[in-house]
Amino acid sequence: MVVLAVDIGGTKFAAGLVGADGEMLLSDRVPTPPGGDADTLWKALAALVDGVAARASQPLIGVGIGSGGPMTWPDGFVSPLNMPGWRDFPLVDRLAERFPGIPVRIHNDAVAVAVAEHWRGAGHGTANMLGMVVSTGVGGGLILGGHLIDGGTGNAGHIGHIIVEPEGPACGCGGRGCLEAVARGPRLAQWALAQGWQPGSSEASKPLYVEAATASGRQLAFDAAAGDAVALAAMRRAGRAIGLALASATHLCDLDLVTIGGGLSQAGPLIFDPLEETLRAHARMDFARRVRVVPAALGQDAGLIGAAAFILQADRYWAG
Amino acid sequence: MVVLAVDIGGTKFAAGLVGADGEMLLSDRVPTPPGGDADTLWKALAALVDGVAARASQPLIGVGIGSGGPMTWPDGFVSPLNMPGWRDFPLVDRLAERFPGIPVRIHNDAVAVAVAEHWRGAGHGTANMLGMVVSTGVGGGLILGGHLIDGGTGNAGHIGHIIVEPEGPACGCGGRGCLEAVARGPRLAQWALAQGWQPGSSEASKPLYVEAATASGRQLAFDAAAGDAVALAAMRRAGRAIGLALASATHLCDLDLVTIGGGLSQAGPLIFDPLEETLRAHARMDFARRVRVVPAALGQDAGLIGAAAFILQADRYWAG
């Protein structure tokens, strides 16, 4: 019993074979062709999945996909924000043609990560959790009562658009003051630059020096770890915003657990400490005090493992 | 097939008989004994439910309860905020002793209202909705994928504790800036008084004149309807706060519909217009623009009908 799992991101395509218990049997990845048109992107993906599928020693029982959004769901016409070449691209249909006779199922990439953390990672054994990714975007997936929550159009889990500063910065979604508008890596770096941050100015972070224009959340986390005051303030700003969003989410959904992965989460206590402080100040009722916030346990394979779960654990994770 | 439904509130106890399709066959109510101790409260309730049950022409198949919280769930030890005489009172056990051999099921009163609106009211036919009550408190219940969401301890649906002003007023929950801390009727009236509101000063509202110390959200809504500028500002303040909370909830849960009931919601466009304006400004993604906000359709029997649904529609509304 083997599933072909696919992870569609703005910087890389990944594919792998996943066994019945969620074990990664093998995987491969290629850079996303930068600026590629629809056909260029598809050819790169097709070559990748063909190569991986050819190495399967058992018949494939399905194809699971996690992809950057937005997309129509469950039919899977994708328009990933960072991939202008695909607009309403029929990704599920194309993969169904290539792998006929088996189910092809898709969800948002952050949803796939949340599912993986619930099935095999830090959320194993809990029934009510939010799996969160804090990186160049802020996304998530919601598992309640032991089952993945889809919402009306497959878009449940958009924790990045909980409002944390009603009059705050404009968000890429068109709104204002969303968690993502404050805490996504590039925006946080932009905020720090405006406060006088000089990327890589601390001794320890010089090896990672980047131009200010491309200063990233990763660089910022590195400078914060090296003691840079503005970078530290930026980590507190992100941690506080995440803490507020999680207090709201916990009150609405009575969560047991939140898992946080993604590049920015690797700042560790620099971000988790102010997060906890803010969350605990706002989540005071007994039921809300129960919630635990932990780092995600799975690494970069999480997206593939979660995508496979749409096939292998369909009773819990697939209602499409 | 008849269910005994019970609604436990700070100002009244209600009980009724509900038929298989959610029709109210009969109901009765008594004022909650003010300041009553545990036994006084129980005797008043027991007399009420005995009287109603005695009028059933068919055997009861179960007892459904909606009660003010907090409570332990599903075992039903209740500690209603406005009823100090009951702290960890074993309400489910007591009713189970009185009505042996049939299930006795409880949930928060706002959850019962949400379930009623989904089953028989404004949410009929939708799969993903939040049913909300805006009154002396702000509560709700969450239905996703066509099923009532309980969360880890039966407390999902606490929309009143979504944070809408991070540095805002202290909330009864111990936190700060919660929707309830801004928009519950008494707090809104308090805000208006601080802004110079003189309750009942408009000609039209004189019949409802109340002392400032007991000025209510109802009085405020009445003065707003009569054109009082401060009362109107208070309605906008509440509408804006609700709109922010609903944008966050819609993003997290991909809702199709929100129903709003309770006293303050009867202010109509004075509250719904600023609510819509704020919600639409913040909920910009395609999936979030779908959400509709409508007044609740059921009246004061909603709590009883929803409580009955825990028995009559257990496949959708009872996982306890």
XYZ file of C-alpha atoms in Angstrom:
640
model
C 0.000 0.000 0.000
C 1.849 3.038 -1.316
C 0.693 6.584 -1.958
C 2.268 9.136 -4.246
C 2.457 12.380 -2.274
C 3.008 15.761 -3.907
C 3.921 19.113 -2.344
C 3.543 22.223 -4.510
C 5.390 25.278 -3.246
C 6.617 28.556 -4.667
C 10.266 27.574 -4.324
C 10.151 23.797 -4.808
C 8.067 20.899 -6.012
C 8.444 17.756 -3.897
C 7.123 14.245 -4.420
C 7.472 11.053 -2.447
C 6.199 7.566 -1.781
C 4.497 7.120 1.570
C 3.675 3.778 3.189
C 0.553 2.749 5.083
C 1.778 4.021 8.454
C 2.951 7.336 7.072
C 6.557 6.312 6.609
C 8.459 8.159 3.861
C 9.819 5.468 1.551
C 11.589 7.868 -0.765
C 11.273 11.431 -1.955
C 12.673 13.818 -4.505
C 12.380 17.535 -5.200
C 13.093 20.112 -7.894
C 13.160 23.901 -7.776
C 9.931 25.475 -9.001
C 10.794 26.888 -12.457
C 10.976 30.620 -11.676
C 8.471 32.626 -13.687
C 7.426 29.489 -15.543
C 4.245 29.474 -17.595
C 1.555 26.860 -17.045
C 3.126 24.292 -19.320
C 6.677 24.760 -18.022
C 5.478 24.286 -14.474
C 3.462 21.213 -15.394
C 6.341 19.589 -17.302
C 8.665 20.043 -14.337
C 6.102 18.498 -12.017
C 5.246 15.652 -14.396
C 8.904 14.679 -14.739
C 9.298 14.709 -10.961
C 6.229 12.577 -10.194
C 6.966 10.150 -13.050
C 10.448 9.614 -11.680
C 9.183 8.986 -8.175
C 6.251 6.789 -9.248
C 8.578 4.648 -11.373
C 10.479 3.669 -8.267
C 7.409 2.277 -6.469
C 7.692 -1.455 -5.790
C 3.951 -1.809 -5.197
C 0.963 -0.410 -7.085
C -0.013 3.135 -6.114
C -3.379 3.326 -4.344
C -3.797 7.085 -4.652
C -2.251 10.511 -5.102
C -2.322 13.100 -2.299
C -1.410 16.732 -2.903
C -0.657 19.697 -0.686
C -0.467 22.940 -2.618
C -0.124 26.627 -1.992
C -3.486 28.353 -2.352
C -5.848 29.671 -3.261
C -7.542 26.807 -5.034
C -11.025 25.555 -5.726
C -11.714 22.610 -3.497
C -12.135 19.662 -3.706
C -11.858 19.834 -7.521
C -8.364 21.295 -7.282
C -8.009 24.152 -9.734
C -4.981 25.869 -8.229
C -3.770 29.487 -8.384
C -0.786 29.525 -6.005
C 0.037 33.092 -4.962
C 3.748 32.723 -5.684
C 3.286 30.895 -8.986
C 1.678 33.313 -11.478
C 1.980 30.718 -14.270
C -0.797 28.667 -12.706
C -4.136 30.385 -12.528
C -7.062 27.993 -12.197
C -4.708 25.253 -13.310
C -6.511 21.860 -13.233
C -3.894 20.135 -11.099
C -6.122 17.340 -9.821
C -7.477 16.600 -13.300
C -3.986 16.508 -14.793
C -2.662 14.128 -12.173
C -5.823 12.003 -12.452
C -5.162 11.613 -16.193
C -1.584 10.612 -15.451
C -2.541 8.138 -12.697
C -5.898 6.760 -13.833
C -8.137 4.593 -11.698
C -6.965 5.816 -8.299
C -8.173 8.743 -6.205
C -6.361 12.093 -6.460
C -7.001 14.398 -3.493
C -5.778 17.888 -2.690
C -5.766 20.405 0.129
C -3.924 23.559 1.077
C -0.268 22.906 1.939
C -0.672 24.237 5.491
C -3.613 21.878 5.953
C -1.404 18.989 4.839
C 1.203 19.965 7.428
C -1.450 20.160 10.164
C -2.765 16.726 9.214
C 0.745 15.283 9.294
C 1.383 16.717 12.759
C -1.907 15.235 13.960
C -1.352 11.816 12.418
C 2.347 11.319 13.049
C 3.768 14.371 14.783
C 3.392 16.603 17.810
C -0.398 16.397 17.745
C -0.616 12.616 17.857
C -3.293 11.515 20.309
C -5.079 14.864 20.576
C -8.579 15.407 19.198
C -8.720 19.210 18.902
C -5.723 20.963 17.464
C -4.557 23.733 15.209
C -1.480 22.981 13.146
C 0.238 26.211 12.203
C 3.026 27.227 9.818
C 4.784 30.577 10.339
C 7.098 31.378 7.468
C 6.805 33.681 4.460
C 3.085 33.252 5.094
C 1.085 32.233 8.142
C -1.221 29.286 7.547
C -2.823 26.405 9.329
C -5.211 23.512 9.473
C -7.866 22.692 12.023
C -8.646 19.274 13.473
C -11.681 19.143 15.758
C -13.308 16.088 17.250
C -10.512 14.056 15.687
C -11.440 15.051 12.147
C -10.034 17.570 9.696
C -12.338 20.584 9.418
C -12.838 21.756 5.836
C -15.348 24.575 6.224
C -17.650 25.526 3.390
C -14.991 25.622 0.643
C -12.023 23.741 2.093
C -10.546 26.949 3.514
C -10.916 26.370 7.254
C -7.685 26.870 9.182
C -6.746 30.334 7.918
C -5.261 31.346 11.277
C -3.107 33.907 9.458
C -6.181 36.051 8.945
C -7.383 36.270 12.498
C -7.327 40.011 13.179
C -4.769 40.998 15.805
C -4.511 44.766 15.175
C -7.836 46.143 13.965
C -6.187 49.330 12.674
C -2.969 47.549 11.814
C -1.023 47.136 8.580
C -2.715 46.268 5.290
C -2.676 42.544 4.541
C -2.094 40.767 1.253
C -5.609 39.368 1.549
C -7.069 42.847 1.104
C -7.941 43.236 4.769
C -6.075 44.930 7.578
C -4.402 43.906 10.810
C -4.397 40.155 10.106
C -1.847 38.025 11.957
C -0.109 37.388 8.640
C 0.210 41.124 7.969
C 2.184 41.419 11.208
C 4.038 38.132 11.610
C 4.938 36.744 8.200
C 8.707 36.733 7.858
C 9.113 39.347 5.110
C 6.702 41.745 6.809
C 8.413 41.342 10.131
C 11.765 42.024 8.502
C 10.282 45.106 6.835
C 9.045 46.327 10.210
C 12.475 45.762 11.750
C 14.199 47.649 8.945
C 11.888 50.592 9.525
C 12.915 50.486 13.206
C 16.578 50.737 12.253
C 17.556 47.074 12.047
C 20.783 46.514 10.124
C 20.692 42.913 8.886
C 23.756 40.918 9.776
C 25.238 43.678 11.912
C 25.861 41.346 14.827
C 29.106 39.379 14.618
C 27.472 35.989 14.770
C 25.075 36.613 11.926
C 27.572 37.935 9.396
C 27.788 34.618 7.551
C 24.113 35.029 6.724
C 24.403 38.604 5.556
C 21.832 39.563 2.961
C 20.928 42.818 1.288
C 18.383 44.825 3.223
C 15.933 44.584 0.333
C 15.788 40.813 0.655
C 16.149 40.674 4.418
C 14.216 37.674 5.592
C 12.553 36.422 8.708
C 15.354 33.870 8.922
C 18.020 36.556 8.994
C 15.966 38.427 11.551
C 15.699 35.373 13.792
C 19.429 34.880 13.498
C 20.177 38.470 14.493
C 17.731 38.203 17.382
C 19.527 35.119 18.629
C 22.765 37.096 18.437
C 21.248 39.753 20.687
C 20.292 42.487 18.224
C 17.805 44.713 20.099
C 15.582 45.580 17.146
C 15.521 41.985 15.930
C 14.532 40.908 19.426
C 11.714 43.449 19.440
C 10.542 42.058 16.121
C 10.430 38.532 17.580
C 8.383 39.863 20.501
C 6.066 41.595 18.058
C 5.509 38.344 16.160
C 5.146 36.281 19.317
C 2.610 38.658 20.765
C 0.554 38.690 17.545
C 0.556 34.892 17.373
C -0.430 34.700 21.050
C -3.424 36.967 20.460
C -4.579 34.935 17.459
C -4.218 31.699 19.394
C -6.226 33.043 22.338
C -9.045 33.868 19.907
C -8.789 30.504 18.160
C -8.731 28.633 21.464
C -11.843 30.443 22.692
C -13.718 29.739 19.483
C -12.662 26.115 19.022
C -11.786 24.878 22.538
C -8.414 23.598 21.363
C -6.259 21.081 23.217
C -3.077 21.814 21.309
C -1.386 24.101 18.808
C 1.643 22.970 16.833
C 3.853 25.619 15.223
C 6.263 24.935 12.425
C 7.895 26.947 9.658
C 11.061 28.981 9.480
C 10.158 31.706 11.936
C 9.134 29.198 14.597
C 12.755 28.084 14.712
C 13.572 31.250 16.645
C 12.517 29.162 19.661
C 12.017 30.939 22.992
C 12.616 34.340 21.390
C 9.229 33.916 19.781
C 7.580 31.261 21.996
C 8.129 33.192 25.252
C 6.260 36.373 24.267
C 3.707 34.150 22.531
C 3.024 32.248 25.753
C 2.949 35.429 27.814
C 0.323 37.005 25.568
C -1.712 33.830 25.194
C -1.838 33.237 28.944
C -2.810 36.871 29.619
C -5.798 36.582 27.293
C -6.882 32.939 27.667
C -8.032 32.910 31.283
C -11.065 30.657 31.439
C -10.411 27.137 32.679
C -11.078 25.505 29.347
C -8.787 27.920 27.521
C -5.929 27.579 29.980
C -5.647 23.942 28.967
C -4.268 24.707 25.534
C -0.638 23.786 24.939
C 1.560 25.321 22.255
C 4.413 23.160 21.008
C 6.872 23.182 18.113
C 5.951 20.995 15.172
C 7.708 17.640 15.330
C 8.017 16.738 11.663
C 10.511 18.377 9.352
C 10.253 19.273 5.711
C 8.526 15.971 4.867
C 5.425 17.017 6.829
C 3.667 18.302 3.726
C 4.163 15.009 1.897
C 3.081 12.877 4.844
C -0.057 14.960 5.329
C -0.883 14.810 1.630
C -0.637 11.019 1.781
C -3.036 11.004 4.742
C -5.835 12.325 2.505
C -5.654 8.834 0.932
C -4.384 6.609 3.748
C -6.473 8.056 6.601
C -9.459 9.255 4.623
C -11.937 8.526 7.429
C -10.326 11.275 9.503
C -8.845 13.620 6.962
C -10.900 13.507 3.805
C -14.513 14.582 3.440
C -14.171 16.117 -0.036
C -41.764 10.735 20.622
C -41.529 13.612 23.104
C -38.538 15.236 24.754
C -38.491 17.252 27.950
C -36.436 20.356 27.220
C -35.012 22.573 29.961
C -33.503 26.071 29.725
C -31.565 27.334 32.757
C -31.002 31.090 32.823
C -30.132 33.709 35.413
C -33.557 35.337 35.199
C -35.815 32.400 34.366
C -36.106 28.630 34.249
C -38.066 27.316 31.264
C -39.216 23.815 30.422
C -41.206 22.400 27.544
C -42.243 19.354 25.592
C -40.779 19.125 22.104
C -41.983 16.766 19.360
C -39.943 14.764 16.875
C -39.716 17.553 14.309
C -38.778 20.194 16.849
C -42.284 21.512 17.361
C -42.987 23.058 20.776
C -45.965 21.174 22.196
C -46.159 23.198 25.386
C -43.887 25.148 27.675
C -43.833 26.855 31.015
C -41.430 29.111 32.892
C -40.755 30.482 36.363
C -38.469 33.297 37.542
C -35.112 32.047 38.809
C -35.338 32.410 42.619
C -33.121 35.468 43.169
C -30.182 34.696 45.415
C -31.486 31.192 45.948
C -29.250 28.557 47.500
C -28.675 25.231 45.770
C -31.744 23.569 47.232
C -34.064 26.508 46.610
C -33.006 26.632 42.986
C -33.413 22.895 42.573
C -36.885 22.838 44.141
C -38.072 25.573 41.798
C -36.736 23.690 38.816
C -38.070 20.324 39.970
C -41.574 21.737 40.404
C -41.415 23.267 36.929
C -40.229 20.122 35.129
C -42.620 17.865 37.070
C -45.521 20.051 36.029
C -44.491 20.023 32.383
C -43.667 16.301 32.290
C -47.030 15.456 33.851
C -48.757 16.972 30.848
C -46.977 14.693 28.333
C -49.404 12.428 26.461
C -46.602 10.088 25.353
C -43.631 8.648 27.224
C -40.572 10.921 27.389
C -37.622 9.613 25.405
C -35.038 11.945 26.909
C -34.219 15.212 28.661
C -32.260 17.963 26.903
C -30.841 20.928 28.807
C -29.358 24.260 27.822
C -27.754 26.056 30.749
C -25.708 29.115 31.453
C -22.071 28.193 31.972
C -19.522 27.390 32.977
C -20.131 23.701 33.464
C -18.252 20.456 33.255
C -19.246 18.673 30.100
C -20.739 16.225 29.272
C -21.309 15.238 32.894
C -23.117 18.483 33.608
C -21.964 19.925 36.896
C -23.105 23.518 36.439
C -21.852 26.795 37.935
C -23.897 29.442 36.083
C -22.241 32.854 36.402
C -25.469 34.609 37.401
C -26.613 31.899 39.814
C -24.170 31.812 42.753
C -26.305 29.194 44.537
C -25.220 26.557 42.064
C -21.529 25.822 42.041
C -20.652 22.426 40.600
C -24.292 21.520 40.990
C -24.944 18.015 39.562
C -27.798 19.085 37.311
C -27.595 16.152 34.898
C -27.394 13.622 37.752
C -30.367 15.177 39.537
C -32.528 15.160 36.427
C -31.389 11.619 35.598
C -32.582 10.486 39.041
C -35.919 12.179 38.444
C -36.343 10.748 34.926
C -34.691 7.341 35.122
C -33.992 5.139 32.133
C -33.768 7.873 29.512
C -30.771 9.962 28.382
C -30.186 13.372 29.967
C -27.943 15.646 27.889
C -26.690 19.173 28.469
C -24.829 21.933 26.685
C -24.235 25.630 27.095
C -27.397 27.700 26.509
C -25.845 29.599 23.603
C -24.919 26.276 22.017
C -28.537 25.168 22.348
C -29.691 28.327 20.571
C -27.168 27.778 17.764
C -28.330 24.188 17.327
C -31.966 25.316 17.189
C -31.182 27.891 14.518
C -29.353 25.242 12.502
C -32.056 22.619 12.867
C -35.190 24.700 12.550
C -34.244 28.348 12.134
C -32.231 30.744 10.001
C -29.390 28.270 9.539
C -31.489 25.449 8.138
C -29.766 23.862 5.145
C -26.297 25.281 5.823
C -23.388 23.075 6.870
C -20.991 25.617 8.415
C -22.453 28.211 10.715
C -21.960 30.148 13.899
C -25.072 30.799 15.939
C -24.563 33.844 18.124
C -26.412 35.466 21.016
C -25.681 39.115 21.870
C -27.347 40.124 25.088
C -26.070 40.582 28.647
C -23.343 38.222 27.470
C -22.034 37.304 24.038
C -22.100 33.586 23.321
C -22.378 31.132 20.492
C -22.252 27.659 19.095
C -20.368 26.324 16.116
C -21.665 23.877 13.515
C -19.088 22.707 10.967
C -19.489 20.029 8.344
C -23.117 19.763 9.460
C -22.193 18.700 12.993
C -22.065 20.528 16.294
C -18.462 21.200 17.294
C -17.769 20.538 20.974
C -14.040 21.170 21.263
C -12.016 19.486 23.954
C -14.356 20.248 26.859
C -17.658 21.193 25.240
C -16.697 24.871 25.173
C -16.316 25.493 21.454
C -18.321 28.469 20.195
C -17.090 31.096 22.658
C -17.238 33.873 20.042
C -17.581 36.393 22.864
C -13.929 35.886 23.691
C -12.430 36.511 20.306
C -10.111 39.468 20.929
C -11.205 42.622 19.127
C -9.185 45.271 21.015
C -5.881 43.826 22.228
C -5.394 46.691 24.694
C -9.111 47.077 25.286
C -11.261 46.864 28.409
C -10.860 44.097 30.977
C -13.240 41.201 30.422
C -15.188 39.169 32.963
C -13.239 36.130 31.781
C -10.029 37.589 33.210
C -8.662 38.572 29.825
C -8.770 41.868 27.986
C -10.331 43.248 24.825
C -12.693 40.328 24.211
C -15.764 40.968 22.066
C -17.910 40.454 25.159
C -15.964 43.096 27.083
C -16.952 45.616 24.406
C -20.353 44.528 23.129
C -22.311 42.926 25.952
C -25.311 45.090 26.715
C -24.358 46.312 30.210
C -20.806 47.122 29.158
C -21.990 48.990 26.107
C -24.398 50.976 28.271
C -21.559 51.728 30.683
C -19.434 52.975 27.784
C -22.269 55.193 26.565
C -22.818 56.659 30.036
C -19.128 57.541 30.198
C -19.555 59.321 26.851
C -22.385 61.416 28.239
C -25.407 59.346 27.332
C -28.501 60.282 29.334
C -30.795 57.248 29.254
C -34.305 57.999 28.096
C -33.503 61.617 27.232
C -35.058 61.320 23.794
C -38.803 61.871 23.707
C -39.591 58.487 22.244
C -37.686 56.511 24.822
C -39.147 58.156 27.920
C -41.600 55.343 28.533
C -38.582 53.072 29.032
C -36.716 55.425 31.353
C -34.478 53.627 33.799
C -31.993 54.833 36.358
C -28.535 55.301 34.920
C -27.133 52.679 37.265
C -29.293 49.998 35.676
C -29.170 51.350 32.147
C -29.345 48.407 29.815
C -28.423 47.549 26.295
C -32.137 47.498 25.575
C -32.566 51.091 26.724
C -29.519 52.020 24.709
C -30.908 50.425 21.560
C -34.174 52.264 22.122
C -32.430 55.625 22.469
C -30.331 54.883 19.400
C -33.481 54.191 17.411
C -34.810 57.540 18.643
C -31.738 59.267 17.239
C -29.597 59.826 20.348
C -26.091 60.506 19.044
C -24.172 58.776 21.819
C -26.468 55.754 21.762
C -25.940 55.543 18.008
C -22.177 55.660 18.521
C -22.504 52.816 21.012
C -24.401 50.711 18.473
C -21.659 51.390 15.934
C -19.062 50.412 18.517
C -20.829 47.096 19.133
C -21.433 46.449 15.447
C -17.818 47.115 14.600
C -16.575 44.787 17.355
C -18.913 42.000 16.245
C -17.823 42.507 12.631
C -14.152 42.106 13.593
C -14.844 38.945 15.556
C -16.872 37.493 12.698
C -14.124 38.229 10.174
C -11.699 36.293 12.377
C -14.153 33.430 12.906
C -14.947 33.247 9.207
C -11.275 33.058 8.286
C -10.593 30.332 10.826
C -13.686 28.216 10.160
C -14.706 29.055 6.562
C -18.276 29.779 7.633
C -21.269 29.918 5.313
C -23.550 31.739 7.727
C -23.776 33.561 11.039
C -27.089 33.936 12.864
C -27.389 36.632 15.529
C -30.043 36.667 18.204
C -30.405 38.174 21.660
C -31.676 41.511 22.893
C -29.020 43.737 21.405
C -29.425 42.201 17.952
C -32.948 43.657 17.908
C -31.418 47.069 17.267
C -31.509 45.953 13.626
C -29.647 48.051 11.046
C -28.223 50.307 13.755
C -26.017 47.385 14.708
C -26.085 45.226 11.556
C -24.958 48.049 9.231
C -21.663 48.870 11.001
C -21.213 45.130 11.554
C -21.467 44.443 7.820
C -19.226 47.377 6.963
C -16.467 46.147 9.267
C -16.839 42.497 8.312
C -16.659 43.259 4.594
C -13.603 45.502 5.068
C -11.715 42.686 6.791
C -13.033 39.536 5.083
C -11.723 40.052 1.553
C -10.683 36.637 0.298
C -13.192 34.928 -1.988
C -14.051 32.233 0.498
C -14.612 34.732 3.296
C -16.776 37.082 1.227
C -19.338 34.287 0.975
C -20.356 34.505 4.620
C -23.847 35.857 5.305
C -24.938 37.392 8.602
C -28.648 37.156 9.370
C -30.903 37.704 12.371
C -31.855 34.577 14.268
C -35.261 33.288 13.201
C -36.489 31.589 16.353
C -37.733 33.495 19.349
C -37.423 32.770 23.031
C -38.171 29.060 22.495
C -34.872 28.577 20.639
C -33.067 27.383 23.766
C -35.667 24.697 24.415
C -35.779 23.506 20.806
C -31.987 23.256 20.684
C -31.874 21.396 23.984
C -34.359 18.879 22.591
C -32.135 18.410 19.543
C -29.403 16.892 21.736
C -31.864 13.970 22.059
C -33.873 14.098 18.824
C -31.000 14.826 16.404
C -28.171 13.208 18.277
C -26.336 12.118 15.135
C -25.680 15.775 14.303
C -25.716 17.502 17.657
C -24.553 15.091 20.314
C -21.119 13.552 20.586
C -20.857 13.685 24.380
